[in-house]
């Protein structure tokens, strides 16, 4: 079946792009000949004066090049040829003798935006689903179909680099403001306006809207100013990537080449660098992560066909502290449901509501939502000091104090609301869900939803069923978590679940290193060089030392010696240091800003900081404990698949994405090698490094977590 359908109205050809049998439009090499043939026909047809490109998909313009195709690329030369093919296609659009207008509704990403940029005019719907961007960097590649050339030419080096180097996606309104889009219209009239624009452009060349103002003129339109822009961009990239990701620097080089030496030179370098990047290990890992997260979007957490998720339109949140208000604010802003927040007294409820509304305020400020949406969403929030309004909730999420008796009390209160009591999710990180559900009348309606803090920003959610939880309850929680914008993994009701389980030995080891006199910044720097966004000690400060100590105690109780917490944490906590939240931790804070390591901590611990332990050893001790724990937890079926484990580690604790996650890392090293290193660490540092049985068995069999 063809992908393109053409109709002609008053001399304007409307080409509808609709890839048969697929939810989104993708550009593949296979589609090339059809494009060329269609364009050729329209060029030669004297009845056609102009062309409108529009999508036949309800919510998608074009999602970009077909990423599946990248996985089949074996050499840089093959990848370069693919890029050349895309560039040629876009060049033929740009050079088309009749005007081509892109009518954009829905995601217009990667190659899709590159196609729109090659067109002569762009009209977009102002619908929230209309998102424009070049996300290639997030796949470890760069825009390879002319995007690194045409975007800077259209909007200037600054704005283009801002989008390309971060792989950022913008809503249509922003795209209009910076000049990517020429006209912004309601979806209902998109087609008509695009037809009118095509007719107009066919008669008179459109004038470009001026953009960028004085700063634009100073920075974007002269070589000296641009040099400043490149320098700033380079420094920002190095700071952000720590040198682990080659794509952003390559993209910067390509944009610069094109602006300083012309389109041809820019395109040549663009396809060469695209070719090199597409076959790097980094890109392979990032592409895997894309497919894993996409697969998780369709995974209801229960075997297909076992249960339908309940519709969730009303949510009750109990506990209006930091977590509760974060959950409430995120539920409103992302899932757009009514949320009722409850706490013991109205004063606390008021504070919680204000914090929840703060999430909406932030989105308004960053222009993620309009003023109208802000008002509409804020109105969905309400609160009370009793259970009024809770009986009609579809889902209740509790985030009260971490205490078994208190949590059970809340379960009883919610069940007391009536026979049709809602699904009950507990946001605990330390108490077994099974214990909370004990004695409940409807244990099948109870499960855990473990959010990470801050809730609106952390992308992961762990959903934790007990043996008694019904498939309907699981499917409902998973689906609602997704509506809240989270990537959801379903994990077993074992202490620490998945994320805190693999984090626990890593944090303990950081504490032990510290008690041996390894400086705080040496530990943290080693791990940020490894690719974590923050080091373990800084993370302790972020999480809160009191919270970490409590979690550490639970893990020790459950797993014994192997997860014995380092004494350092208790000693520092005893000094009243809770981390960032009270402005005192391992680091110092001034007005909420981290200003450096607090040397008083060393005195507190009775150590003098020295660097006798090499960065290599620091890294091995920290990383291999985490790898080992991950393997052990997989052996205990804490996660359903290695995919969930790796995605959980990447999204939950920032495990370096370019390494693919702890389980992919073990596969890359080989289980035998990992066991060998663990054994040598065990000899040197003790039994906590003893290889997990499942890992040792895997090494013996020559097994892997993922098939090749
Ligand atoms: N290539 C291949 N498959 C893609 C795809 C792409 N670019 N974009 C989406 N898909 C597939 C998904 O894998 C999924 O497949 P499945 O149904 O078989 O599992 C299906 O389309 C639906 O996708 P989602 O479930 O993600 O649907 P959503 O509605 O939630 O999201 C989207 C749609 C926003 C388009 C999202 O899929 C997305 O972000 N896609 C990737 C966009 C991207 O990275 N584009 C750049 C590609 S690289 C490029 O263009 C190189 C060029 O410069 C040469």
PDB file of C-alpha atoms in Angstrom, residues 177-389:
ATOM      1  CA  UNK A 177       8.096  32.200  18.707  1.00  0.00           C
ATOM      2  CA  UNK A 178      11.624  31.253  17.700  1.00  0.00           C
ATOM      3  CA  UNK A 179      10.723  31.197  14.040  1.00  0.00           C
ATOM      4  CA  UNK A 180      10.598  27.506  13.100  1.00  0.00           C
ATOM      5  CA  UNK A 181       6.905  27.750  12.340  1.00  0.00           C
ATOM      6  CA  UNK A 182       5.459  30.519  10.161  1.00  0.00           C
ATOM      7  CA  UNK A 183       1.832  30.255  11.250  1.00  0.00           C
ATOM      8  CA  UNK A 184       0.155  28.819  14.323  1.00  0.00           C
ATOM      9  CA  UNK A 185      -3.502  27.841  14.065  1.00  0.00           C
ATOM     10  CA  UNK A 186      -6.148  25.698  15.763  1.00  0.00           C
ATOM     11  CA  UNK A 187      -6.101  22.117  14.527  1.00  0.00           C
ATOM     12  CA  UNK A 188      -9.580  22.434  13.025  1.00  0.00           C
ATOM     13  CA  UNK A 189      -8.397  24.919  10.389  1.00  0.00           C
ATOM     14  CA  UNK A 190      -4.861  23.615   9.833  1.00  0.00           C
ATOM     15  CA  UNK A 191      -5.583  22.113   6.440  1.00  0.00           C
ATOM     16  CA  UNK A 192      -7.468  25.148   5.175  1.00  0.00           C
ATOM     17  CA  UNK A 193      -4.817  27.606   6.339  1.00  0.00           C
ATOM     18  CA  UNK A 194      -2.070  25.471   4.793  1.00  0.00           C
ATOM     19  CA  UNK A 195      -3.942  25.455   1.473  1.00  0.00           C
ATOM     20  CA  UNK A 196      -4.345  29.225   1.626  1.00  0.00           C
ATOM     21  CA  UNK A 197      -0.669  29.626   2.483  1.00  0.00           C
ATOM     22  CA  UNK A 198       0.333  27.428  -0.450  1.00  0.00           C
ATOM     23  CA  UNK A 199      -1.799  29.523  -2.764  1.00  0.00           C
ATOM     24  CA  UNK A 200      -0.321  32.748  -1.391  1.00  0.00           C
ATOM     25  CA  UNK A 201       3.287  31.550  -1.473  1.00  0.00           C
ATOM     26  CA  UNK A 202       2.809  30.381  -5.058  1.00  0.00           C
ATOM     27  CA  UNK A 203       1.947  33.953  -5.995  1.00  0.00           C
ATOM     28  CA  UNK A 204       4.401  35.908  -3.860  1.00  0.00           C
ATOM     29  CA  UNK A 205       7.489  34.825  -1.947  1.00  0.00           C
ATOM     30  CA  UNK A 206       6.817  35.021   1.790  1.00  0.00           C
ATOM     31  CA  UNK A 207       8.769  37.521   3.843  1.00  0.00           C
ATOM     32  CA  UNK A 208      10.598  36.029   6.793  1.00  0.00           C
ATOM     33  CA  UNK A 209       9.524  37.323  10.159  1.00  0.00           C
ATOM     34  CA  UNK A 210      12.401  39.213  11.765  1.00  0.00           C
ATOM     35  CA  UNK A 211      13.731  37.365  14.785  1.00  0.00           C
ATOM     36  CA  UNK A 212      16.349  37.507  17.484  1.00  0.00           C
ATOM     37  CA  UNK A 213      16.368  41.292  18.013  1.00  0.00           C
ATOM     38  CA  UNK A 214      19.600  43.091  18.773  1.00  0.00           C
ATOM     39  CA  UNK A 215      21.269  40.191  20.591  1.00  0.00           C
ATOM     40  CA  UNK A 216      20.455  38.033  17.595  1.00  0.00           C
ATOM     41  CA  UNK A 217      22.129  40.497  15.284  1.00  0.00           C
ATOM     42  CA  UNK A 218      25.193  40.721  17.498  1.00  0.00           C
ATOM     43  CA  UNK A 219      25.593  37.021  18.168  1.00  0.00           C
ATOM     44  CA  UNK A 220      24.058  35.068  15.306  1.00  0.00           C
ATOM     45  CA  UNK A 221      24.744  37.268  12.325  1.00  0.00           C
ATOM     46  CA  UNK A 222      28.441  37.917  12.584  1.00  0.00           C
ATOM     47  CA  UNK A 223      31.339  35.474  12.775  1.00  0.00           C
ATOM     48  CA  UNK A 224      32.799  36.917  15.969  1.00  0.00           C
ATOM     49  CA  UNK A 225      29.508  36.699  17.804  1.00  0.00           C
ATOM     50  CA  UNK A 226      29.020  33.168  16.573  1.00  0.00           C
ATOM     51  CA  UNK A 227      32.428  32.204  17.862  1.00  0.00           C
ATOM     52  CA  UNK A 228      31.239  33.205  21.325  1.00  0.00           C
ATOM     53  CA  UNK A 229      28.115  31.108  20.863  1.00  0.00           C
ATOM     54  CA  UNK A 230      30.164  28.043  19.841  1.00  0.00           C
ATOM     55  CA  UNK A 231      32.517  28.470  22.764  1.00  0.00           C
ATOM     56  CA  UNK A 232      29.673  28.712  25.252  1.00  0.00           C
ATOM     57  CA  UNK A 233      27.901  25.719  23.728  1.00  0.00           C
ATOM     58  CA  UNK A 234      31.058  23.626  23.831  1.00  0.00           C
ATOM     59  CA  UNK A 235      31.688  24.378  27.481  1.00  0.00           C
ATOM     60  CA  UNK A 236      28.071  23.536  28.342  1.00  0.00           C
ATOM     61  CA  UNK A 237      28.266  20.232  26.450  1.00  0.00           C
ATOM     62  CA  UNK A 238      31.490  19.170  28.142  1.00  0.00           C
ATOM     63  CA  UNK A 239      30.062  20.005  31.529  1.00  0.00           C
ATOM     64  CA  UNK A 240      26.924  18.015  30.865  1.00  0.00           C
ATOM     65  CA  UNK A 241      28.326  14.948  29.131  1.00  0.00           C
ATOM     66  CA  UNK A 242      31.632  14.602  30.948  1.00  0.00           C
ATOM     67  CA  UNK A 243      33.041  13.543  27.597  1.00  0.00           C
ATOM     68  CA  UNK A 244      31.037  10.291  27.576  1.00  0.00           C
ATOM     69  CA  UNK A 245      28.760  11.193  24.695  1.00  0.00           C
ATOM     70  CA  UNK A 246      30.412  12.058  21.390  1.00  0.00           C
ATOM     71  CA  UNK A 247      27.259  13.175  19.544  1.00  0.00           C
ATOM     72  CA  UNK A 248      26.723  16.700  20.932  1.00  0.00           C
ATOM     73  CA  UNK A 249      30.277  17.822  20.211  1.00  0.00           C
ATOM     74  CA  UNK A 250      30.061  16.344  16.727  1.00  0.00           C
ATOM     75  CA  UNK A 251      26.762  18.165  16.146  1.00  0.00           C
ATOM     76  CA  UNK A 252      28.326  21.426  17.266  1.00  0.00           C
ATOM     77  CA  UNK A 253      31.211  20.906  14.861  1.00  0.00           C
ATOM     78  CA  UNK A 254      28.768  20.146  12.033  1.00  0.00           C
ATOM     79  CA  UNK A 255      26.586  23.205  12.684  1.00  0.00           C
ATOM     80  CA  UNK A 256      29.677  25.380  12.753  1.00  0.00           C
ATOM     81  CA  UNK A 257      31.079  23.910   9.555  1.00  0.00           C
ATOM     82  CA  UNK A 258      27.807  24.621   7.765  1.00  0.00           C
ATOM     83  CA  UNK A 259      27.485  28.191   8.998  1.00  0.00           C
ATOM     84  CA  UNK A 260      31.095  29.132   8.406  1.00  0.00           C
ATOM     85  CA  UNK A 261      31.879  27.182   5.227  1.00  0.00           C
ATOM     86  CA  UNK A 262      28.568  26.823   3.485  1.00  0.00           C
ATOM     87  CA  UNK A 263      25.753  24.334   3.026  1.00  0.00           C
ATOM     88  CA  UNK A 264      27.656  21.813   0.897  1.00  0.00           C
ATOM     89  CA  UNK A 265      30.565  21.572   3.330  1.00  0.00           C
ATOM     90  CA  UNK A 266      28.117  21.365   6.229  1.00  0.00           C
ATOM     91  CA  UNK A 267      26.118  18.551   4.648  1.00  0.00           C
ATOM     92  CA  UNK A 268      29.272  16.598   3.820  1.00  0.00           C
ATOM     93  CA  UNK A 269      30.527  16.736   7.394  1.00  0.00           C
ATOM     94  CA  UNK A 270      27.025  16.071   8.721  1.00  0.00           C
ATOM     95  CA  UNK A 271      26.687  12.750   6.897  1.00  0.00           C
ATOM     96  CA  UNK A 272      30.228  11.699   7.724  1.00  0.00           C
ATOM     97  CA  UNK A 273      29.760  12.307  11.448  1.00  0.00           C
ATOM     98  CA  UNK A 274      26.289  10.735  11.358  1.00  0.00           C
ATOM     99  CA  UNK A 275      27.882   7.623   9.854  1.00  0.00           C
ATOM    100  CA  UNK A 276      30.546   7.429  12.539  1.00  0.00           C
ATOM    101  CA  UNK A 277      28.148   8.025  15.407  1.00  0.00           C
ATOM    102  CA  UNK A 278      25.436   5.605  14.300  1.00  0.00           C
ATOM    103  CA  UNK A 279      27.705   2.587  14.780  1.00  0.00           C
ATOM    104  CA  UNK A 280      29.186   3.565  18.155  1.00  0.00           C
ATOM    105  CA  UNK A 281      28.429   1.486  21.249  1.00  0.00           C
ATOM    106  CA  UNK A 282      26.994   4.611  22.871  1.00  0.00           C
ATOM    107  CA  UNK A 283      24.400   5.000  20.137  1.00  0.00           C
ATOM    108  CA  UNK A 284      23.569   1.283  20.192  1.00  0.00           C
ATOM    109  CA  UNK A 285      22.885   1.494  23.934  1.00  0.00           C
ATOM    110  CA  UNK A 286      20.766   4.638  23.633  1.00  0.00           C
ATOM    111  CA  UNK A 287      18.722   3.113  20.809  1.00  0.00           C
ATOM    112  CA  UNK A 288      18.129   0.044  23.002  1.00  0.00           C
ATOM    113  CA  UNK A 289      16.878   2.332  25.754  1.00  0.00           C
ATOM    114  CA  UNK A 290      14.427   3.945  23.305  1.00  0.00           C
ATOM    115  CA  UNK A 291      13.007   0.556  22.364  1.00  0.00           C
ATOM    116  CA  UNK A 292      12.908  -0.623  25.990  1.00  0.00           C
ATOM    117  CA  UNK A 293      10.979   2.457  27.165  1.00  0.00           C
ATOM    118  CA  UNK A 294       8.648   2.210  24.176  1.00  0.00           C
ATOM    119  CA  UNK A 295       7.960  -1.434  24.994  1.00  0.00           C
ATOM    120  CA  UNK A 296       7.260  -0.477  28.615  1.00  0.00           C
ATOM    121  CA  UNK A 297       4.617   2.000  27.408  1.00  0.00           C
ATOM    122  CA  UNK A 298       2.597  -0.970  26.211  1.00  0.00           C
ATOM    123  CA  UNK A 299       3.264  -3.260  29.141  1.00  0.00           C
ATOM    124  CA  UNK A 300       0.340  -3.315  31.594  1.00  0.00           C
ATOM    125  CA  UNK A 301       2.313  -5.254  34.148  1.00  0.00           C
ATOM    126  CA  UNK A 302       0.072  -8.307  33.812  1.00  0.00           C
ATOM    127  CA  UNK A 303      -0.049 -10.969  31.106  1.00  0.00           C
ATOM    128  CA  UNK A 304      -1.998  -9.662  28.106  1.00  0.00           C
ATOM    129  CA  UNK A 305      -5.712 -10.303  28.354  1.00  0.00           C
ATOM    130  CA  UNK A 306      -5.773 -11.033  32.112  1.00  0.00           C
ATOM    131  CA  UNK A 307      -7.228  -7.716  33.217  1.00  0.00           C
ATOM    132  CA  UNK A 308      -8.510  -4.389  32.019  1.00  0.00           C
ATOM    133  CA  UNK A 309      -7.287  -1.370  33.958  1.00  0.00           C
ATOM    134  CA  UNK A 310     -10.012   0.570  35.789  1.00  0.00           C
ATOM    135  CA  UNK A 311     -10.691   4.079  34.590  1.00  0.00           C
ATOM    136  CA  UNK A 312      -9.157   6.589  36.997  1.00  0.00           C
ATOM    137  CA  UNK A 313     -10.691  10.045  37.084  1.00  0.00           C
ATOM    138  CA  UNK A 314     -10.611  10.843  40.803  1.00  0.00           C
ATOM    139  CA  UNK A 315      -7.595  10.331  42.994  1.00  0.00           C
ATOM    140  CA  UNK A 316      -7.248  10.735  46.744  1.00  0.00           C
ATOM    141  CA  UNK A 317      -3.836  11.453  48.197  1.00  0.00           C
ATOM    142  CA  UNK A 318      -3.316  10.965  51.925  1.00  0.00           C
ATOM    143  CA  UNK A 319      -0.422  12.799  53.502  1.00  0.00           C
ATOM    144  CA  UNK A 320       0.402  16.273  52.253  1.00  0.00           C
ATOM    145  CA  UNK A 321       4.135  16.346  52.914  1.00  0.00           C
ATOM    146  CA  UNK A 322       6.826  16.563  50.280  1.00  0.00           C
ATOM    147  CA  UNK A 323       5.940  13.234  48.629  1.00  0.00           C
ATOM    148  CA  UNK A 324       2.163  13.547  48.959  1.00  0.00           C
ATOM    149  CA  UNK A 325       2.020  17.039  47.514  1.00  0.00           C
ATOM    150  CA  UNK A 326       4.432  16.014  44.760  1.00  0.00           C
ATOM    151  CA  UNK A 327       2.193  13.084  43.848  1.00  0.00           C
ATOM    152  CA  UNK A 328      -0.904  15.310  43.927  1.00  0.00           C
ATOM    153  CA  UNK A 329       0.674  18.028  41.779  1.00  0.00           C
ATOM    154  CA  UNK A 330       2.025  15.551  39.248  1.00  0.00           C
ATOM    155  CA  UNK A 331      -1.290  13.674  39.040  1.00  0.00           C
ATOM    156  CA  UNK A 332      -3.082  16.919  38.262  1.00  0.00           C
ATOM    157  CA  UNK A 333      -0.546  18.327  35.846  1.00  0.00           C
ATOM    158  CA  UNK A 334       0.182  15.153  33.880  1.00  0.00           C
ATOM    159  CA  UNK A 335      -2.869  12.904  34.252  1.00  0.00           C
ATOM    160  CA  UNK A 336      -5.326  15.800  34.499  1.00  0.00           C
ATOM    161  CA  UNK A 337      -7.496  14.051  37.100  1.00  0.00           C
ATOM    162  CA  UNK A 338      -9.314  15.470  40.092  1.00  0.00           C
ATOM    163  CA  UNK A 339      -7.139  15.167  43.178  1.00  0.00           C
ATOM    164  CA  UNK A 340      -8.275  15.407  46.774  1.00  0.00           C
ATOM    165  CA  UNK A 341      -5.456  15.879  49.285  1.00  0.00           C
ATOM    166  CA  UNK A 342      -5.935  14.880  52.915  1.00  0.00           C
ATOM    167  CA  UNK A 343      -3.889  15.398  56.035  1.00  0.00           C
ATOM    168  CA  UNK A 344      -4.524  15.593  59.775  1.00  0.00           C
ATOM    169  CA  UNK A 345      -5.267  19.324  59.876  1.00  0.00           C
ATOM    170  CA  UNK A 346      -6.170  22.083  57.463  1.00  0.00           C
ATOM    171  CA  UNK A 347      -2.950  23.953  57.922  1.00  0.00           C
ATOM    172  CA  UNK A 348      -0.944  21.038  56.594  1.00  0.00           C
ATOM    173  CA  UNK A 349      -3.466  20.467  53.834  1.00  0.00           C
ATOM    174  CA  UNK A 350      -3.075  24.119  52.830  1.00  0.00           C
ATOM    175  CA  UNK A 351       0.694  23.837  52.666  1.00  0.00           C
ATOM    176  CA  UNK A 352       0.413  20.631  50.633  1.00  0.00           C
ATOM    177  CA  UNK A 353      -2.024  22.197  48.197  1.00  0.00           C
ATOM    178  CA  UNK A 354       0.259  25.183  47.758  1.00  0.00           C
ATOM    179  CA  UNK A 355       3.197  22.879  47.037  1.00  0.00           C
ATOM    180  CA  UNK A 356       1.121  20.857  44.568  1.00  0.00           C
ATOM    181  CA  UNK A 357      -0.011  24.034  42.820  1.00  0.00           C
ATOM    182  CA  UNK A 358       3.652  25.085  42.721  1.00  0.00           C
ATOM    183  CA  UNK A 359       4.288  22.271  40.242  1.00  0.00           C
ATOM    184  CA  UNK A 360       1.665  23.790  37.934  1.00  0.00           C
ATOM    185  CA  UNK A 361       3.140  27.262  38.444  1.00  0.00           C
ATOM    186  CA  UNK A 362       6.542  25.925  37.387  1.00  0.00           C
ATOM    187  CA  UNK A 363       5.073  24.438  34.229  1.00  0.00           C
ATOM    188  CA  UNK A 364       3.375  27.724  33.413  1.00  0.00           C
ATOM    189  CA  UNK A 365       6.597  29.622  33.972  1.00  0.00           C
ATOM    190  CA  UNK A 366       8.490  27.305  31.633  1.00  0.00           C
ATOM    191  CA  UNK A 367       5.584  27.730  29.199  1.00  0.00           C
ATOM    192  CA  UNK A 368       4.821  24.029  29.204  1.00  0.00           C
ATOM    193  CA  UNK A 369       1.172  24.904  29.782  1.00  0.00           C
ATOM    194  CA  UNK A 370      -0.891  27.945  28.885  1.00  0.00           C
ATOM    195  CA  UNK A 371      -2.546  30.293  31.371  1.00  0.00           C
ATOM    196  CA  UNK A 372      -5.851  28.734  30.526  1.00  0.00           C
ATOM    197  CA  UNK A 373      -4.553  25.208  31.174  1.00  0.00           C
ATOM    198  CA  UNK A 374      -2.998  26.413  34.416  1.00  0.00           C
ATOM    199  CA  UNK A 375      -6.327  27.717  35.659  1.00  0.00           C
ATOM    200  CA  UNK A 376      -8.184  24.606  34.540  1.00  0.00           C
ATOM    201  CA  UNK A 377      -5.689  22.243  36.180  1.00  0.00           C
ATOM    202  CA  UNK A 378      -5.392  24.192  39.421  1.00  0.00           C
ATOM    203  CA  UNK A 379      -9.161  23.894  39.788  1.00  0.00           C
ATOM    204  CA  UNK A 380      -8.789  20.093  39.859  1.00  0.00           C
ATOM    205  CA  UNK A 381      -6.957  20.295  43.204  1.00  0.00           C
ATOM    206  CA  UNK A 382      -8.839  20.294  46.479  1.00  0.00           C
ATOM    207  CA  UNK A 383      -8.180  19.207  50.027  1.00  0.00           C
ATOM    208  CA  UNK A 384      -9.650  18.419  53.409  1.00  0.00           C
ATOM    209  CA  UNK A 385      -8.771  17.223  56.883  1.00  0.00           C
ATOM    210  CA  UNK A 386     -11.223  14.339  56.670  1.00  0.00           C
ATOM    211  CA  UNK A 387     -12.236  11.709  54.155  1.00  0.00           C
ATOM    212  CA  UNK A 388     -14.930  13.780  52.504  1.00  0.00           C
ATOM    213  CA  UNK A 389     -14.822  13.172  48.783  1.00  0.00           C
TER     214      UNK A 389
END
